[in-house]
PDB file of C-alpha atoms in Angstrom:
ATOM      1  CA  MET A 314     258.136 181.793  65.524  1.00 93.00           C
ATOM      2  CA  GLN A 315     259.491 185.099  65.802  1.00 97.00           C
ATOM      3  CA  ILE A 316     263.079 185.053  66.182  1.00 98.00           C
ATOM      4  CA  LEU A 317     265.624 187.822  66.631  1.00 98.00           C
ATOM      5  CA  ILE A 318     269.238 187.215  65.465  1.00 98.00           C
ATOM      6  CA  THR A 319     272.110 189.485  66.216  1.00 98.00           C
ATOM      7  CA  GLY A 320     274.666 189.818  63.294  1.00 95.00           C
ATOM      8  CA  ALA A 321     272.466 188.487  60.892  1.00 95.00           C
ATOM      9  CA  ASN A 322     274.243 189.780  57.984  1.00 92.00           C
ATOM     10  CA  ARG A 323     276.995 187.289  57.727  1.00 89.00           C
ATOM     11  CA  GLY A 324     278.306 183.858  58.400  1.00 89.00           C
ATOM     12  CA  ILE A 325     276.300 181.587  60.653  1.00 90.00           C
ATOM     13  CA  GLY A 326     273.665 184.560  61.258  1.00 93.00           C
ATOM     14  CA  ALA A 327     273.236 184.959  57.589  1.00 94.00           C
ATOM     15  CA  ALA A 328     272.819 181.168  57.351  1.00 93.00           C
ATOM     16  CA  LEU A 329     270.360 181.092  60.471  1.00 96.00           C
ATOM     17  CA  ASP A 330     268.317 183.904  59.142  1.00 95.00           C
ATOM     18  CA  SER A 331     268.028 181.757  55.445  1.00 94.00           C
ATOM     19  CA  VAL A 332     267.182 178.250  57.208  1.00 95.00           C
ATOM     20  CA  LEU A 333     264.560 179.659  59.774  1.00 96.00           C
ATOM     21  CA  THR A 334     263.266 182.051  56.671  1.00 96.00           C
ATOM     22  CA  ALA A 335     262.839 178.989  54.754  1.00 95.00           C
ATOM     23  CA  ARG A 336     260.601 177.102  56.820  1.00 94.00           C
ATOM     24  CA  GLY A 337     258.274 179.864  57.513  1.00 96.00           C
ATOM     25  CA  ASP A 338     259.455 181.616  60.706  1.00 97.00           C
ATOM     26  CA  THR A 339     259.532 185.442  61.009  1.00 97.00           C
ATOM     27  CA  VAL A 340     263.269 186.784  61.447  1.00 97.00           C
ATOM     28  CA  LEU A 341     264.269 190.089  62.649  1.00 98.00           C
ATOM     29  CA  GLY A 342     268.273 190.142  62.114  1.00 97.00           C
ATOM     30  CA  THR A 343     270.559 192.846  63.327  1.00 97.00           C
ATOM     31  CA  ALA A 344     273.523 194.578  61.721  1.00 96.00           C
ATOM     32  CA  ARG A 345     275.742 197.486  62.649  1.00 92.00           C
ATOM     33  CA  SER A 346     275.084 198.786  58.987  1.00 87.00           C
ATOM     34  CA  HIS A 347     273.144 197.008  56.618  1.00 90.00           C
ATOM     35  CA  PRO A 348     269.956 198.129  54.734  1.00 89.00           C
ATOM     36  CA  GLU A 349     268.091 194.899  54.915  1.00 91.00           C
ATOM     37  CA  TYR A 350     268.806 194.584  58.695  1.00 96.00           C
ATOM     38  CA  LEU A 351     267.419 196.453  61.780  1.00 97.00           C
ATOM     39  CA  PRO A 352     270.192 198.970  62.868  1.00 97.00           C
ATOM     40  CA  LEU A 353     272.264 197.717  66.178  1.00 98.00           C
ATOM     41  CA  GLU A 354     275.793 197.826  67.600  1.00 97.00           C
ATOM     42  CA  VAL A 355     276.143 195.441  69.890  1.00 97.00           C
ATOM     43  CA  THR A 356     278.421 197.197  72.289  1.00 98.00           C
ATOM     44  CA  ASP A 357     276.144 200.665  72.411  1.00 98.00           C
ATOM     45  CA  PRO A 358     273.302 200.518  74.982  1.00 98.00           C
ATOM     46  CA  ALA A 359     271.687 203.359  73.526  1.00 98.00           C
ATOM     47  CA  SER A 360     271.512 201.204  69.977  1.00 98.00           C
ATOM     48  CA  HIS A 361     269.920 198.505  72.147  1.00 98.00           C
ATOM     49  CA  GLN A 362     267.540 200.769  73.686  1.00 98.00           C
ATOM     50  CA  ALA A 363     266.461 201.880  70.000  1.00 98.00           C
ATOM     51  CA  LEU A 364     265.905 198.523  68.671  1.00 98.00           C
ATOM     52  CA  ALA A 365     263.589 197.824  71.748  1.00 98.00           C
ATOM     53  CA  GLU A 366     261.833 200.750  71.282  1.00 97.00           C
ATOM     54  CA  ARG A 367     261.170 200.023  67.770  1.00 97.00           C
ATOM     55  CA  ILE A 368     260.322 196.442  68.484  1.00 97.00           C
ATOM     56  CA  GLU A 369     258.269 197.373  71.362  1.00 97.00           C
ATOM     57  CA  GLY A 370     254.837 195.065  72.018  1.00 96.00           C
ATOM     58  CA  GLN A 371     256.475 192.705  69.497  1.00 97.00           C
ATOM     59  CA  PRO A 372     256.861 189.160  70.998  1.00 98.00           C
ATOM     60  CA  ILE A 373     260.329 187.470  70.486  1.00 98.00           C
ATOM     61  CA  ASP A 374     260.104 183.546  70.724  1.00 98.00           C
ATOM     62  CA  ALA A 375     263.689 183.028  70.595  1.00 98.00           C
ATOM     63  CA  LEU A 376     266.515 185.479  70.685  1.00 98.00           C
ATOM     64  CA  VAL A 377     270.098 184.438  69.134  1.00 98.00           C
ATOM     65  CA  CYS A 378     272.776 185.964  70.531  1.00 98.00           C
ATOM     66  CA  ASN A 379     275.115 185.165  67.452  1.00 96.00           C
ATOM     67  CA  ALA A 380     277.153 188.437  66.864  1.00 96.00           C
ATOM     68  CA  GLY A 381     280.730 188.055  67.818  1.00 95.00           C
ATOM     69  CA  VAL A 382     284.321 189.150  66.943  1.00 95.00           C
ATOM     70  CA  TYR A 383     287.576 186.946  66.984  1.00 94.00           C
ATOM     71  CA  LEU A 384     289.945 190.104  67.107  1.00 96.00           C
ATOM     72  CA  ASP A 385     293.425 188.021  68.470  1.00 94.00           C
ATOM     73  CA  LYS A 386     294.045 185.529  65.640  1.00 92.00           C
ATOM     74  CA  GLY A 387     297.578 185.012  65.465  1.00 91.00           C
ATOM     75  CA  GLN A 388     298.530 187.425  68.143  1.00 95.00           C
ATOM     76  CA  ASN A 389     301.889 186.941  69.619  1.00 94.00           C
ATOM     77  CA  LEU A 390     302.063 186.187  73.557  1.00 95.00           C
ATOM     78  CA  ALA A 391     305.456 188.311  73.822  1.00 94.00           C
ATOM     79  CA  ASP A 392     304.301 191.723  72.458  1.00 94.00           C
ATOM     80  CA  GLY A 393     300.229 191.367  71.479  1.00 95.00           C
ATOM     81  CA  TYR A 394     297.234 191.112  72.713  1.00 97.00           C
ATOM     82  CA  PRO A 395     296.947 194.947  73.426  1.00 97.00           C
ATOM     83  CA  ALA A 396     294.723 196.078  76.325  1.00 98.00           C
ATOM     84  CA  GLN A 397     292.203 197.687  73.909  1.00 98.00           C
ATOM     85  CA  MET A 398     291.713 194.664  72.131  1.00 98.00           C
ATOM     86  CA  TRP A 399     290.771 192.936  75.432  1.00 97.00           C
ATOM     87  CA  ALA A 400     288.295 195.600  75.716  1.00 98.00           C
ATOM     88  CA  ASP A 401     286.785 195.599  72.426  1.00 98.00           C
ATOM     89  CA  SER A 402     286.328 191.773  72.004  1.00 98.00           C
ATOM     90  CA  PHE A 403     284.660 191.540  75.390  1.00 98.00           C
ATOM     91  CA  ALA A 404     282.327 194.571  74.455  1.00 98.00           C
ATOM     92  CA  VAL A 405     281.019 192.309  71.775  1.00 98.00           C
ATOM     93  CA  ASN A 406     281.305 188.690  72.885  1.00 98.00           C
ATOM     94  CA  VAL A 407     279.865 189.255  76.107  1.00 98.00           C
ATOM     95  CA  THR A 408     278.418 192.897  77.285  1.00 98.00           C
ATOM     96  CA  GLY A 409     276.756 192.877  73.729  1.00 98.00           C
ATOM     97  CA  VAL A 410     274.980 189.670  74.769  1.00 98.00           C
ATOM     98  CA  PHE A 411     274.155 190.950  78.252  1.00 98.00           C
ATOM     99  CA  LEU A 412     272.636 194.166  76.964  1.00 98.00           C
ATOM    100  CA  ALA A 413     270.413 192.268  74.181  1.00 98.00           C
ATOM    101  CA  VAL A 414     269.092 190.085  76.450  1.00 98.00           C
ATOM    102  CA  GLN A 415     268.488 192.933  78.962  1.00 98.00           C
ATOM    103  CA  SER A 416     266.995 195.127  76.373  1.00 98.00           C
ATOM    104  CA  LEU A 417     264.976 192.366  75.088  1.00 98.00           C
ATOM    105  CA  LEU A 418     263.497 190.971  78.017  1.00 98.00           C
ATOM    106  CA  PRO A 419     259.937 192.400  77.659  1.00 98.00           C
ATOM    107  CA  ASN A 420     259.708 191.000  74.189  1.00 98.00           C
ATOM    108  CA  LEU A 421     260.891 187.797  75.256  1.00 98.00           C
ATOM    109  CA  GLN A 422     257.961 187.834  78.252  1.00 98.00           C
ATOM    110  CA  LEU A 423     255.297 188.098  75.683  1.00 98.00           C
ATOM    111  CA  SER A 424     255.859 184.969  74.211  1.00 97.00           C
ATOM    112  CA  LYS A 425     254.586 181.538  75.184  1.00 95.00           C
ATOM    113  CA  ALA A 426     257.302 179.706  75.302  1.00 96.00           C
ATOM    114  CA  PRO A 427     260.437 181.922  75.221  1.00 98.00           C
ATOM    115  CA  ARG A 428     264.198 181.021  74.372  1.00 98.00           C
ATOM    116  CA  ILE A 429     267.618 182.784  74.379  1.00 98.00           C
ATOM    117  CA  ALA A 430     270.514 181.017  72.654  1.00 98.00           C
ATOM    118  CA  ILE A 431     273.954 182.098  72.808  1.00 97.00           C
ATOM    119  CA  ILE A 432     276.248 181.251  70.725  1.00 93.00           C
ATOM    120  CA  SER A 433     279.833 180.472  72.365  1.00 91.00           C
ATOM    121  CA  SER A 434     282.463 178.140  71.209  1.00 90.00           C
ATOM    122  CA  GLN A 435     284.227 174.858  72.459  1.00 85.00           C
ATOM    123  CA  MET A 436     287.055 177.510  72.873  1.00 81.00           C
ATOM    124  CA  ALA A 437     284.967 178.571  76.129  1.00 86.00           C
ATOM    125  CA  SER A 438     285.485 175.206  77.995  1.00 83.00           C
ATOM    126  CA  HIS A 439     287.936 175.052  80.669  1.00 79.00           C
ATOM    127  CA  THR A 440     288.932 171.144  79.255  1.00 80.00           C
ATOM    128  CA  ARG A 441     290.148 172.443  76.383  1.00 76.00           C
ATOM    129  CA  ALA A 442     293.149 174.667  76.662  1.00 77.00           C
ATOM    130  CA  PRO A 443     295.800 174.183  73.867  1.00 82.00           C
ATOM    131  CA  GLY A 444     297.163 177.913  74.280  1.00 87.00           C
ATOM    132  CA  GLY A 445     296.924 180.772  72.293  1.00 88.00           C
ATOM    133  CA  SER A 446     293.826 183.038  71.437  1.00 90.00           C
ATOM    134  CA  TYR A 447     293.776 184.071  74.818  1.00 95.00           C
ATOM    135  CA  ILE A 448     291.014 187.009  74.430  1.00 96.00           C
ATOM    136  CA  TYR A 449     288.840 185.041  72.470  1.00 94.00           C
ATOM    137  CA  ARG A 450     288.676 182.008  74.518  1.00 93.00           C
ATOM    138  CA  ALA A 451     288.128 184.048  77.583  1.00 95.00           C
ATOM    139  CA  SER A 452     285.635 186.138  76.073  1.00 96.00           C
ATOM    140  CA  LYS A 453     283.672 183.141  75.353  1.00 95.00           C
ATOM    141  CA  ALA A 454     284.382 181.439  78.590  1.00 95.00           C
ATOM    142  CA  ALA A 455     282.457 184.752  80.306  1.00 96.00           C
ATOM    143  CA  ALA A 456     279.333 184.330  77.701  1.00 96.00           C
ATOM    144  CA  LEU A 457     279.377 180.586  78.617  1.00 96.00           C
ATOM    145  CA  ASN A 458     279.544 181.942  82.408  1.00 96.00           C
ATOM    146  CA  LEU A 459     276.919 184.418  81.619  1.00 97.00           C
ATOM    147  CA  GLY A 460     274.197 182.248  79.896  1.00 97.00           C
ATOM    148  CA  ARG A 461     274.458 179.284  82.886  1.00 97.00           C
ATOM    149  CA  ASN A 462     273.883 182.360  85.339  1.00 98.00           C
ATOM    150  CA  LEU A 463     270.847 183.723  83.072  1.00 98.00           C
ATOM    151  CA  ALA A 464     269.304 180.486  82.794  1.00 98.00           C
ATOM    152  CA  THR A 465     268.944 180.205  86.659  1.00 98.00           C
ATOM    153  CA  ASP A 466     267.425 183.732  86.857  1.00 98.00           C
ATOM    154  CA  LEU A 467     265.001 183.686  83.844  1.00 98.00           C
ATOM    155  CA  ALA A 468     264.108 180.389  84.696  1.00 98.00           C
ATOM    156  CA  PRO A 469     261.051 181.885  86.994  1.00 97.00           C
ATOM    157  CA  LEU A 470     260.170 183.878  84.365  1.00 97.00           C
ATOM    158  CA  GLY A 471     259.718 180.879  82.066  1.00 97.00           C
ATOM    159  CA  ILE A 472     262.645 181.883  79.696  1.00 98.00           C
ATOM    160  CA  ALA A 473     264.987 178.879  78.773  1.00 98.00           C
ATOM    161  CA  VAL A 474     268.718 179.982  78.076  1.00 98.00           C
ATOM    162  CA  GLY A 475     271.112 177.412  75.735  1.00 98.00           C
ATOM    163  CA  ILE A 476     274.633 178.121  75.020  1.00 97.00           C
ATOM    164  CA  TYR A 477     275.913 176.566  71.752  1.00 95.00           C
ATOM    165  CA  HIS A 478     279.324 175.948  70.083  1.00 92.00           C
ATOM    166  CA  PRO A 479     278.521 176.237  66.613  1.00 87.00           C
ATOM    167  CA  GLY A 480     281.613 173.969  65.118  1.00 74.00           C
ATOM    168  CA  TRP A 481     284.340 175.064  63.271  1.00 69.00           C
ATOM    169  CA  VAL A 482     282.371 176.856  60.257  1.00 68.00           C
ATOM    170  CA  GLN A 483     283.605 177.922  56.879  1.00 69.00           C
ATOM    171  CA  THR A 484     283.206 181.480  57.818  1.00 63.00           C
ATOM    172  CA  ASP A 485     285.525 184.621  57.550  1.00 61.00           C
ATOM    173  CA  MET A 486     286.036 183.793  61.197  1.00 62.00           C
ATOM    174  CA  GLY A 487     286.547 179.799  60.816  1.00 60.00           C
ATOM    175  CA  GLY A 488     288.258 180.047  57.527  1.00 63.00           C
ATOM    176  CA  GLY A 489     287.980 178.512  54.378  1.00 64.00           C
ATOM    177  CA  THR A 490     289.426 175.145  55.848  1.00 62.00           C
ATOM    178  CA  ALA A 491     286.925 174.665  58.521  1.00 59.00           C
ATOM    179  CA  GLU A 492     284.799 171.538  59.154  1.00 75.00           C
ATOM    180  CA  ILE A 493     281.213 172.279  58.164  1.00 78.00           C
ATOM    181  CA  THR A 494     279.523 174.614  56.297  1.00 85.00           C
ATOM    182  CA  PRO A 495     277.364 177.865  57.811  1.00 81.00           C
ATOM    183  CA  GLU A 496     273.923 176.185  56.766  1.00 89.00           C
ATOM    184  CA  GLU A 497     275.251 172.861  58.509  1.00 89.00           C
ATOM    185  CA  ALA A 498     275.957 174.646  61.258  1.00 87.00           C
ATOM    186  CA  ALA A 499     272.756 176.625  61.425  1.00 92.00           C
ATOM    187  CA  ARG A 500     270.239 173.807  60.681  1.00 93.00           C
ATOM    188  CA  GLY A 501     271.944 171.869  63.672  1.00 92.00           C
ATOM    189  CA  LEU A 502     271.593 174.984  65.750  1.00 95.00           C
ATOM    190  CA  VAL A 503     267.735 175.371  64.465  1.00 95.00           C
ATOM    191  CA  ASP A 504     267.373 171.912  65.981  1.00 94.00           C
ATOM    192  CA  ARG A 505     268.973 172.864  69.318  1.00 95.00           C
ATOM    193  CA  ILE A 506     266.899 176.109  69.486  1.00 95.00           C
ATOM    194  CA  ASP A 507     263.594 174.113  68.910  1.00 96.00           C
ATOM    195  CA  GLY A 508     264.360 171.538  71.584  1.00 95.00           C
ATOM    196  CA  LEU A 509     265.487 173.987  74.269  1.00 97.00           C
ATOM    197  CA  ASN A 510     263.096 174.278  77.045  1.00 97.00           C
ATOM    198  CA  LEU A 511     263.274 174.991  81.022  1.00 97.00           C
ATOM    199  CA  GLU A 512     264.582 171.179  81.587  1.00 96.00           C
ATOM    200  CA  THR A 513     267.147 171.659  79.254  1.00 96.00           C
ATOM    201  CA  THR A 514     267.890 175.604  80.323  1.00 98.00           C
ATOM    202  CA  GLY A 515     271.798 175.993  80.993  1.00 96.00           C
ATOM    203  CA  CYS A 516     272.757 173.186  78.547  1.00 96.00           C
ATOM    204  CA  PHE A 517     276.171 174.060  76.821  1.00 95.00           C
ATOM    205  CA  GLU A 518     275.901 171.818  73.517  1.00 93.00           C
ATOM    206  CA  THR A 519     277.436 171.492  70.219  1.00 91.00           C
ATOM    207  CA  TRP A 520     275.681 172.207  67.102  1.00 85.00           C
ATOM    208  CA  ASP A 521     274.634 168.626  66.223  1.00 88.00           C
ATOM    209  CA  GLY A 522     273.212 168.229  69.743  1.00 86.00           C
ATOM    210  CA  ARG A 523     276.253 166.773  71.825  1.00 89.00           C
ATOM    211  CA  ALA A 524     276.809 167.759  75.376  1.00 85.00           C
ATOM    212  CA  HIS A 525     279.886 169.687  75.625  1.00 83.00           C
ATOM    213  CA  PRO A 526     282.036 169.995  78.869  1.00 82.00           C
ATOM    214  CA  TYR A 527     281.869 172.848  80.732  1.00 81.00           C
TER     215      TYR A 527
END
């Protein structure tokens, strides 16, 4: 398969790149600024357009919308969560996902079994409300909602969409005390992507294949 991963230069994205490349897939990874990856600023429509033009005519079998930020960790309700932090977070975690799908739709349509994997979080679920991290939770919930609606609209085009909680992962975002390594998360997510099809489109699942409450 040929797979495009946004935010492939570190964390889960880098682990996905490694796992997929090792098994023989062709990986097109993106990063904001990295010599080994295709340039993409996910918040910038012009950057998405430039990427689309660069890979025009190439089929994408799986688009993995992985790039994300968690800017409000440790913010205080009394005087934190500034408005610009909301805007910046949603620009990456939600708008960036939509722009990637929109700009690369022609490439996905060149595949025989196209699929889109959106990396969300269990923090997107309305069944989990322990408080705090309002911006991250809201943005990942929006990404979940976006994925569910894309699944409906893209099904007639034969494109399946899955939304996934990658686990609590030992990355810069997850911290060193997290439960699983990026490699464990990546291997599980690869299994989820492999199994994604029109019968399972719109699913919200954990990295290890369990259905997650919306």
